[in-house]
XYZ file of C-alpha atoms in Angstrom:
646
model
C -3.251 15.668 11.620
C -2.208 18.744 14.489
C -3.400 21.825 12.830
C 0.450 23.359 13.920
C 1.590 20.332 11.589
C -0.981 21.647 8.441
C -0.570 25.549 9.065
C 3.750 25.444 9.508
C 3.290 23.189 5.975
C 1.091 25.760 4.431
C 3.817 28.755 5.370
C 6.717 26.798 3.987
C 4.941 26.144 0.860
C 4.022 29.905 0.487
C 0.221 29.570 0.460
C -3.170 31.140 2.342
C -4.810 28.214 4.385
C -8.294 28.076 5.278
C -11.205 26.624 7.632
C -15.044 25.788 8.225
C -17.004 25.999 11.396
C -19.876 24.103 11.968
C -22.317 23.824 14.834
C -24.020 20.297 15.323
C -27.649 20.573 14.644
C -30.463 20.119 17.396
C -31.770 17.046 15.218
C -30.510 14.017 13.822
C -32.170 14.414 10.891
C -30.734 17.703 10.292
C -27.029 16.176 11.621
C -27.494 13.616 8.107
C -28.031 17.363 6.109
C -25.111 18.520 7.584
C -22.987 15.178 6.916
C -24.246 16.002 3.141
C -22.768 19.706 3.277
C -19.349 19.281 4.597
C -19.487 16.592 1.695
C -19.719 19.075 -0.584
C -18.063 21.396 1.304
C -14.528 19.597 1.392
C -14.191 19.795 -2.131
C -13.488 23.609 -1.198
C -10.142 22.490 0.675
C -10.302 23.629 3.662
C -7.153 22.521 6.284
C -9.983 21.134 8.967
C -12.889 22.209 10.850
C -14.006 23.422 13.423
C -16.840 21.518 15.841
C -18.856 24.017 18.806
C -19.531 22.690 21.505
C -23.200 23.131 23.734
C -22.939 24.900 27.288
C -22.678 21.545 29.702
C -22.120 19.114 26.915
C -26.066 19.292 26.005
C -24.825 18.247 22.692
C -22.370 16.070 23.439
C -23.598 13.177 21.888
C -24.517 15.235 18.559
C -20.798 16.992 18.667
C -19.427 13.537 19.032
C -21.019 11.752 16.555
C -20.402 14.431 14.057
C -16.321 14.571 15.304
C -16.620 10.462 14.486
C -18.346 10.873 11.206
C -16.081 13.690 9.889
C -12.727 12.178 11.297
C -13.912 8.515 9.789
C -16.095 8.579 6.891
C -15.789 12.175 5.642
C -11.832 12.090 6.119
C -11.657 15.580 7.014
C -9.242 16.519 10.090
C -11.629 18.360 13.032
C -11.025 20.792 15.874
C -13.316 20.208 18.449
C -14.443 23.104 20.717
C -14.647 22.025 24.571
C -15.920 24.024 26.929
C -16.216 24.585 30.446
C -20.027 25.791 31.355
C -21.466 23.091 33.515
C -18.697 20.307 32.959
C -17.624 18.572 35.320
C -13.806 17.401 35.221
C -15.532 13.948 34.463
C -16.932 15.154 31.687
C -14.577 16.916 30.199
C -12.098 13.702 30.548
C -15.023 12.086 28.659
C -15.124 14.247 26.033
C -11.289 13.811 25.966
C -11.381 10.522 25.230
C -14.332 10.560 22.828
C -12.210 13.191 20.532
C -8.840 10.774 21.120
C -10.384 7.684 19.776
C -12.237 9.602 17.063
C -9.002 10.643 15.711
C -9.095 14.251 16.936
C -6.386 15.763 18.055
C -7.062 19.601 17.911
C -9.373 20.765 20.710
C -10.047 24.595 21.018
C -10.416 25.343 25.088
C -13.033 28.120 25.854
C -14.808 29.099 28.882
C -18.086 29.608 28.023
C -21.012 31.548 27.585
C -23.594 31.478 30.964
C -25.772 29.231 30.796
C -29.296 29.291 29.091
C -31.407 32.197 31.262
C -28.290 33.952 33.004
C -26.351 37.102 32.200
C -23.631 36.323 35.071
C -21.306 33.371 33.966
C -20.412 30.643 37.220
C -18.152 28.284 37.840
C -19.693 24.349 37.877
C -18.932 22.352 40.994
C -15.840 20.292 40.252
C -15.175 21.860 37.062
C -12.754 24.650 35.495
C -13.162 28.572 36.548
C -11.544 30.021 33.204
C -10.011 28.931 29.365
C -6.528 28.193 30.805
C -7.158 25.700 33.733
C -8.904 23.868 30.697
C -5.728 24.469 28.949
C -3.852 22.890 31.690
C -5.905 20.249 32.477
C -5.829 18.705 28.715
C -1.735 18.694 28.158
C -1.140 17.632 32.561
C -4.119 14.343 31.446
C -2.947 13.714 28.047
C 0.251 15.165 27.352
C 0.680 15.240 23.224
C -2.342 13.989 22.331
C -3.362 17.392 21.362
C -2.442 20.557 19.510
C -4.523 22.933 21.837
C -6.235 26.435 20.829
C -7.911 29.392 22.323
C -10.185 32.539 21.843
C -8.481 35.769 20.983
C -10.787 39.225 20.671
C -9.688 41.618 18.926
C -12.690 43.733 19.844
C -12.002 42.991 23.648
C -14.195 40.098 25.367
C -18.214 41.826 26.413
C -17.357 41.016 29.860
C -14.303 43.944 29.484
C -13.908 46.721 30.546
C -13.303 48.991 27.433
C -11.073 51.370 28.995
C -6.717 50.846 28.429
C -6.803 48.693 32.039
C -9.071 46.336 30.724
C -7.459 45.614 27.398
C -3.801 45.434 28.995
C -6.023 42.982 31.279
C -7.602 40.822 28.510
C -3.709 39.997 26.865
C -2.374 38.904 30.644
C -4.605 36.774 30.718
C -4.252 35.869 26.586
C -0.202 35.478 27.969
C -1.484 33.665 30.636
C -3.284 30.708 28.546
C -0.452 30.003 25.936
C 2.284 29.897 28.761
C -0.187 27.272 29.208
C 0.253 25.360 26.167
C -1.893 27.274 23.548
C -0.619 26.430 20.351
C -2.639 28.873 18.542
C -5.474 31.742 18.661
C -8.387 31.240 16.890
C -10.387 35.480 17.155
C -13.476 36.593 17.688
C -15.516 37.634 13.571
C -14.273 41.485 13.512
C -15.573 43.478 10.359
C -12.675 46.364 10.987
C -9.405 45.564 10.216
C -7.812 48.524 11.888
C -8.580 46.947 15.132
C -7.581 44.184 14.351
C -4.359 44.895 13.493
C -3.994 46.743 16.518
C -4.664 44.289 18.531
C -2.101 41.829 16.611
C -0.004 44.020 17.882
C -0.191 43.920 21.057
C -0.513 40.574 20.976
C 3.284 40.596 19.658
C 4.095 43.126 22.317
C 3.381 41.048 24.384
C 5.605 38.043 23.769
C 3.141 36.005 21.880
C 3.899 33.999 19.442
C 2.038 31.766 18.224
C -0.311 31.468 15.485
C -2.925 33.998 15.062
C -6.317 32.260 13.066
C -8.112 35.446 12.182
C -12.396 34.176 12.312
C -14.605 35.939 9.053
C -18.200 35.543 9.484
C -19.461 35.826 5.241
C -22.592 38.327 4.725
C -25.210 36.004 3.686
C -28.270 38.440 3.798
C -28.946 41.552 5.823
C -30.834 39.392 8.829
C -28.603 37.550 9.920
C -25.292 40.056 9.481
C -27.605 42.751 11.875
C -28.267 39.759 14.166
C -24.189 38.828 15.006
C -23.398 42.498 14.853
C -25.732 43.597 17.321
C -24.966 40.174 19.377
C -21.364 40.746 19.801
C -21.213 44.352 19.946
C -19.066 44.123 16.429
C -17.662 47.790 15.418
C -18.769 47.797 11.014
C -16.862 50.352 9.154
C -19.359 53.321 7.791
C -18.755 51.955 4.267
C -20.540 48.813 5.135
C -23.226 50.300 5.326
C -23.234 52.383 2.789
C -23.252 49.535 0.249
C -25.492 47.773 2.598
C -28.220 49.703 3.142
C -29.767 50.507 0.211
C -30.291 46.774 -0.812
C -30.840 45.412 2.277
C -34.247 43.976 1.421
C -32.702 41.747 -1.242
C -30.886 38.913 0.174
C -28.961 37.906 -2.809
C -27.827 41.636 -3.604
C -27.074 41.633 -0.088
C -24.734 38.450 0.058
C -23.222 39.429 -3.412
C -21.730 42.663 -2.215
C -20.980 41.789 1.196
C -18.527 39.070 -0.141
C -17.233 41.403 -2.266
C -17.008 44.123 1.428
C -15.558 41.083 3.187
C -13.398 39.293 0.395
C -11.485 42.700 0.324
C -11.081 42.452 3.914
C -9.874 39.470 3.825
C -7.174 40.575 1.145
C -6.289 43.216 3.669
C -5.938 40.813 6.310
C -3.640 38.723 3.992
C -1.460 40.956 2.749
C -0.168 42.763 5.947
C 3.422 41.141 6.155
C 3.489 42.982 9.566
C 0.608 41.002 11.094
C 2.054 37.518 9.646
C -1.600 35.982 9.251
C -1.662 33.343 6.946
C -5.033 31.769 6.886
C -8.822 32.654 7.555
C -11.578 30.142 9.836
C -14.496 30.943 8.011
C -17.732 30.533 10.263
C -20.240 28.864 8.384
C -23.232 28.903 10.275
C -23.887 25.466 8.178
C -24.132 26.975 5.278
C -22.640 26.620 2.322
C -23.000 28.955 -0.388
C -21.775 32.363 1.695
C -18.423 29.927 2.585
C -17.997 28.887 -1.312
C -18.796 32.346 -2.797
C -16.070 34.258 -0.315
C -13.395 31.485 -1.316
C -14.551 31.978 -5.129
C -13.913 35.736 -4.578
C -10.280 35.466 -3.403
C -9.564 32.850 -5.930
C -9.208 30.487 -3.851
C -9.424 26.678 -5.093
C -8.608 23.988 -2.816
C -5.509 22.046 -3.701
C -5.708 18.640 -5.137
C -3.503 16.634 -2.323
C -6.008 18.599 0.455
C -9.002 17.123 -1.300
C -7.648 13.871 -2.874
C -4.935 12.485 -0.904
C -6.182 8.925 -2.985
C -8.330 8.317 -4.943
C -10.778 7.259 -2.225
C -11.645 9.056 1.034
C -9.180 7.771 3.564
C -10.516 7.376 7.335
C -8.443 9.664 9.874
C -9.379 7.447 12.516
C -6.191 5.915 15.662
C -6.340 2.702 13.448
C -6.798 3.902 9.954
C -4.660 6.965 9.169
C -1.892 4.391 7.926
C -4.108 2.404 5.104
C -3.040 3.009 2.042
C -4.510 0.238 0.031
C -8.799 -0.879 -0.072
C -10.185 -3.104 -2.891
C -12.410 -1.339 -5.539
C -15.216 -2.816 -5.340
C -16.717 -0.924 -1.887
C -16.439 2.741 -4.000
C -19.850 3.828 -3.663
C -20.584 1.986 0.005
C -17.536 3.695 2.058
C -19.311 3.392 4.955
C -20.349 -0.290 4.557
C -16.547 -1.013 4.071
C -15.056 0.545 6.962
C -18.046 -1.217 8.997
C -16.984 -4.455 7.816
C -13.782 -4.391 8.414
C -13.621 -2.452 11.451
C -12.420 -5.122 13.736
C -9.071 -5.626 11.793
C -6.034 -5.828 13.480
C -3.960 -3.801 11.006
C -4.938 -1.830 8.034
C -3.215 -2.424 4.328
C -0.187 0.252 3.813
C 2.306 -0.601 1.370
C 1.178 -4.186 0.573
C -2.150 -4.868 0.150
C -0.952 -9.204 1.455
C 1.129 -7.530 4.333
C -1.221 -6.223 7.365
C -4.400 -7.136 5.770
C -6.662 -9.360 8.235
C -8.212 -12.817 7.298
C -12.234 -12.073 7.223
C -15.002 -9.825 6.526
C -17.566 -8.697 8.804
C -20.157 -11.253 7.759
C -23.202 -9.124 6.785
C -25.477 -10.901 10.206
C -23.059 -8.710 12.601
C -22.606 -5.870 10.063
C -26.503 -5.324 8.874
C -26.052 -3.864 5.096
C -29.290 -1.347 4.765
C -30.036 0.110 1.482
C -30.781 3.420 3.683
C -33.839 4.502 1.656
C -38.197 4.452 2.280
C -41.054 2.911 0.173
C -42.355 6.045 -0.734
C -39.003 8.233 -1.942
C -37.856 5.065 -4.026
C -40.939 5.182 -5.650
C -39.959 8.518 -6.631
C -36.660 7.964 -7.983
C -37.266 4.367 -9.409
C -41.005 4.026 -10.501
C -42.503 0.053 -10.323
C -40.081 -1.609 -13.077
C -42.207 -4.218 -14.215
C -40.045 -5.501 -17.314
C -36.203 -6.174 -17.702
C -35.776 -2.978 -19.708
C -37.493 -0.509 -17.212
C -34.751 -1.619 -15.199
C -32.230 -1.265 -17.389
C -33.480 1.931 -18.714
C -32.610 3.057 -14.642
C -29.579 2.213 -14.413
C -28.658 4.020 -18.285
C -30.435 7.254 -16.618
C -28.201 7.091 -13.852
C -25.009 6.293 -15.443
C -26.106 9.925 -17.789
C -26.708 11.809 -14.586
C -30.408 11.667 -15.099
C -30.922 10.117 -11.512
C -29.261 10.586 -8.279
C -28.753 7.563 -6.488
C -29.156 3.575 -7.106
C -29.442 0.488 -4.342
C -25.292 0.574 -4.927
C -24.613 4.205 -5.295
C -25.817 7.106 -2.700
C -24.579 9.412 -4.402
C -24.469 10.405 -8.764
C -21.707 8.996 -10.676
C -17.978 10.115 -9.932
C -16.899 12.792 -12.699
C -13.934 10.473 -14.122
C -16.677 8.532 -15.430
C -18.000 11.888 -17.544
C -15.191 10.286 -20.272
C -17.073 7.057 -20.660
C -20.937 7.634 -20.096
C -22.387 7.356 -23.339
C -20.423 3.600 -23.033
C -21.745 2.784 -19.497
C -25.526 3.721 -20.465
C -25.101 1.944 -23.602
C -24.116 -0.939 -22.021
C -26.808 -1.297 -19.527
C -29.228 -0.713 -22.613
C -27.662 -3.978 -23.811
C -28.967 -5.702 -20.327
C -25.611 -5.177 -18.666
C -26.249 -3.104 -15.339
C -23.455 -1.398 -14.283
C -22.877 -0.643 -10.898
C -19.218 0.385 -10.578
C -16.512 1.839 -13.355
C -13.316 4.017 -14.133
C -12.184 4.617 -17.153
C -8.217 4.340 -18.154
C -5.988 7.580 -17.322
C -2.274 6.608 -18.844
C 0.172 9.245 -16.765
C -2.252 12.324 -16.107
C -1.125 15.206 -13.235
C -1.711 14.592 -10.321
C -3.300 17.969 -9.557
C -5.702 17.238 -13.066
C -9.266 18.085 -10.953
C -10.913 14.934 -12.968
C -8.541 12.402 -12.482
C -5.839 13.729 -10.284
C -4.905 12.512 -6.515
C -2.132 12.358 -4.275
C 0.617 15.407 -3.911
C 1.875 17.454 -6.351
C 4.106 17.367 -8.897
C 2.940 13.613 -9.454
C 2.059 11.036 -12.265
C -1.437 8.940 -11.556
C -2.427 5.281 -13.866
C -5.612 3.547 -14.111
C -7.082 0.774 -15.579
C -10.248 0.620 -16.872
C -12.626 -1.130 -15.069
C -15.907 -1.948 -15.181
C -18.661 -4.045 -12.699
C -22.010 -5.415 -13.458
C -25.289 -7.782 -13.465
C -25.562 -9.531 -16.592
C -27.837 -12.673 -16.926
C -26.002 -16.183 -17.758
C -28.013 -16.405 -21.009
C -25.828 -12.876 -22.238
C -22.722 -14.258 -19.756
C -22.459 -17.320 -21.825
C -21.316 -15.326 -25.504
C -19.829 -12.638 -23.319
C -17.320 -14.334 -21.562
C -16.208 -16.310 -25.115
C -15.695 -12.372 -26.648
C -13.356 -11.647 -23.389
C -11.128 -14.105 -23.575
C -10.289 -13.643 -26.920
C -8.002 -10.624 -25.535
C -5.487 -11.714 -23.256
C -4.555 -8.231 -21.693
C -8.578 -8.734 -20.096
C -8.877 -10.791 -16.960
C -12.718 -11.429 -15.152
C -14.477 -12.821 -12.199
C -18.188 -14.197 -12.455
C -20.165 -15.431 -9.701
C -23.695 -15.439 -8.993
C -25.702 -15.225 -5.715
C -25.196 -19.172 -4.614
C -21.525 -18.401 -5.411
C -20.433 -19.804 -8.488
C -17.715 -18.670 -9.674
C -16.498 -18.294 -13.499
C -12.506 -16.509 -13.930
C -10.262 -16.768 -16.343
C -7.604 -14.978 -13.228
C -5.064 -17.589 -12.203
C -3.003 -15.043 -10.415
C -3.852 -15.358 -6.117
C -2.309 -11.892 -5.935
C -4.318 -8.542 -6.338
C -4.179 -7.402 -9.648
C -3.643 -2.981 -8.793
C -6.162 -1.005 -10.739
C -4.767 2.660 -9.706
C -1.690 3.601 -9.136
C 0.783 6.729 -8.822
C 4.235 7.895 -9.040
C 5.430 11.319 -7.045
C 9.084 12.475 -6.560
C 10.657 11.285 -3.594
C 7.857 8.134 -2.638
C 7.485 5.163 -4.233
C 5.065 3.688 -6.371
C 1.936 3.914 -4.347
C -1.152 1.552 -5.723
C -3.930 2.955 -3.673
C -6.847 0.284 -5.260
C -7.444 -3.319 -5.933
C -9.200 -6.256 -7.598
C -8.972 -9.229 -5.505
C -10.576 -12.419 -5.367
C -11.191 -12.720 -1.665
C -12.623 -8.885 -1.193
C -14.529 -9.478 -4.646
C -16.688 -13.053 -2.754
C -17.334 -10.815 0.924
C -18.425 -7.992 -1.455
C -20.508 -10.135 -3.628
C -23.340 -10.548 -0.895
C -23.411 -7.194 -0.408
C -24.024 -6.529 -3.871
C -27.066 -9.322 -3.762
C -28.713 -8.271 -0.283
C -28.768 -4.207 -2.070
C -30.528 -5.425 -4.527
C -32.881 -7.998 -2.607
C -33.687 -5.075 -0.026
C -34.613 -2.933 -3.376
C -36.977 -5.910 -4.202
C -38.689 -5.826 -0.914
C -39.098 -2.241 -0.751
C -42.160 -3.120 -2.862
C -45.414 -5.345 -2.207
C -45.296 -9.209 -1.350
C -46.647 -10.385 -4.648
C -46.235 -7.512 -7.178
C -45.220 -6.937 -10.228
C -42.009 -4.902 -9.791
C -40.676 -7.236 -6.530
C -41.078 -10.625 -8.803
C -39.018 -9.146 -11.310
C -36.582 -7.369 -9.101
C -36.262 -10.843 -7.374
C -36.084 -12.359 -11.136
C -32.841 -10.593 -11.498
C -30.518 -10.681 -8.463
C -31.554 -15.165 -8.194
C -30.510 -15.226 -11.268
C -27.805 -12.700 -12.646
C -24.369 -13.328 -12.192
C -21.964 -10.260 -10.910
C -19.112 -9.779 -13.130
C -15.873 -7.412 -13.082
C -13.681 -7.076 -15.985
C -10.529 -4.986 -15.429
C -8.518 -4.099 -19.082
C -4.660 -4.370 -17.749
C -3.847 -2.359 -20.968
C -4.343 0.565 -19.197
C -2.875 3.173 -22.529
C -5.835 1.568 -24.098
C -9.083 2.902 -23.207
C -11.086 1.853 -25.191
C -10.265 -2.396 -25.388
C -12.904 -2.925 -22.516
C -15.581 -2.511 -24.128
C -14.978 -4.451 -27.176
C -15.794 -7.625 -25.892
C -20.138 -5.454 -25.408
C -20.478 -5.395 -28.985
C -21.856 -1.656 -28.271
C -23.033 -0.610 -31.434
C -25.385 -3.057 -31.527
C -29.077 -2.688 -31.908
C -31.039 -2.457 -27.969
C -33.292 -4.600 -27.525
C -36.544 -4.587 -27.083
C -37.566 -7.332 -24.730
C -35.846 -8.449 -21.386
C -32.882 -10.429 -21.967
C -32.396 -13.811 -19.950
C -34.398 -12.208 -17.209
C -36.736 -15.846 -17.404
C -36.146 -18.995 -18.494
C -32.019 -18.474 -17.534
C -30.104 -21.947 -18.351
C -27.393 -23.607 -15.980
C -24.094 -22.049 -17.255
C -21.591 -24.247 -15.251
C -19.976 -26.340 -17.607
C -21.082 -24.888 -21.275
C -17.559 -22.222 -21.505
C -14.469 -24.651 -21.888
C -11.769 -24.355 -19.328
C -12.185 -21.536 -17.288
C -15.977 -22.216 -15.433
C -15.726 -23.385 -12.560
C -19.037 -25.396 -10.587
C -18.326 -25.303 -7.096
C -19.051 -22.993 -4.320
C -16.491 -19.910 -4.509
C -15.372 -19.334 -0.812
C -14.582 -23.356 -1.398
C -12.481 -22.641 -4.545
C -11.175 -19.359 -2.644
C -10.093 -21.557 0.312
C -6.060 -21.983 -0.378
C -5.487 -18.105 -1.178
C -7.461 -16.549 1.927
C -4.165 -16.806 3.371
C -1.915 -15.866 0.659
C -2.766 -12.916 -1.001
C 0.343 -10.811 -2.520
C 1.375 -7.504 -4.022
C 0.631 -7.241 -8.092
C 2.583 -4.619 -8.868
C 6.496 -4.189 -9.210
C 8.227 -0.894 -10.430
C 9.790 -1.097 -13.554
C 13.092 0.333 -12.877
C 11.852 4.188 -13.861
C 7.911 5.121 -14.535
C 5.168 2.177 -14.957
C 4.585 -1.228 -13.437
C 3.562 -4.880 -14.728
C 0.896 -5.821 -12.930
C -0.028 -9.523 -13.157
C 2.325 -9.945 -16.353
C 0.419 -7.304 -17.891
């Protein structure tokens, strides 16, 4: 989405907006750390983020990778810097094509700084002399593809004389950039609001009407503050120094006082009606705390619609922007789902069966990786030698005492906090949970835990559980499940033997939302074909965990046996008004066993449970429905949905 559209929407809704700037680190490990930070800072609700570009494209690959991951996996709109410095037209064209391929629709066009070791800027042969040339090139060669921003300098550009004539010339150059097609202006950092407001008045007097977004630099500590002030020759009001000088040796106090000072400055900017400033662009320096503290000081909280437009993180690449439905199984493995479905011609929008390609990528073509080294695995999970050791790890994860498991690289979602005790007890009883969600009955869409989607709506979800279990426990569990017709299940082992009581060929919607002026939205489903594709990955992750331990070791043998003998089961309690029914078959009030449950000496289970046992391989059983998946939810006059007859 173009930033100008986002700014216009914020103005129509009468709310301020904010955005963050990041720069690509120099190393792959630094890039991974930054991905994690951007993931966390996304929950602060920025409208977009801004990614810088090294002179001459020296960090071109890192910049492109950062934009790609942010657009596709993190699902946050990007604005990519593009400079003239050491950038011939061919390299500029490559950068623009990369940005477009990643779904980035926003470019900040800059002349750039002189090359390293030089104080004088020189144009590149075959390149561009000024930012205005870059603006014209973008619009000429990619008409309509990009929203283009340019830079503004409230204190004047460092190379421009600080004279009335110099200020006038700078305004002429800014007007040229806007007339060439610049859609809005980012400003250089500043701390003196009087200087800024005077500059805004001169900008408007020059006939420039595009939005202005002021650049805000939080005060992280005294040393960084002084470094940037000297580097950019920033005018600092005396009261800043009066407050900061006495505490300059204490970083925590400098950050706290600096946050108050910059917060007051931001309120002054936003409160000046004549200036018409509607939002802030925060220069983070790739740091989280300063930006977080500033937003807290201003009382700014991210809108739920911005943070969670759907229950899962949407991808903003061109071919996935309209995707609105995904199976629940990959909830904790987003990158894998994106990879295994990347070759689909179309993605589900509105109804699962209308657009879905018929197959998931095989694991051979889309290698699954546990993504952890042996040393980290030993530190996290130790060396389990009994089934009780494994179940204890899963229980600890559910309680938040363990940061990851092979099936989830992130801690449990906040919504599972309402079922933490039940999940932990399930694991202690031998049901190794890897995915779950509680029932939700009409919670407001802006609820901070369960909410998603546009404001003014209501969201619903059915209780869902997914776990590994031994065949001996499974047979008794199925008998208890089948006493309640409201519960449906699929159970499949590594070899593909399937057991189910679900006779529907269509998907089962497990989340949906009702919003003003919209059709019922059904973004998350449980569906047979997808589950069979997921089970291969789920078992492979377990076997990769085992392979982290030396061959012949007790830990490796134990985990391999669990994976090779267990069933992967998913259960849906279709009565979303009864949040406890899904746990009833597990008899959670029973005593926790002290020995391994069915890990060794496992019986065959096919044919032991009567009507719903399927001994054939799952892929063969499901062949007849592979191309006929249908939508399961129909709107029932006004409010709720009837799903698979429940």
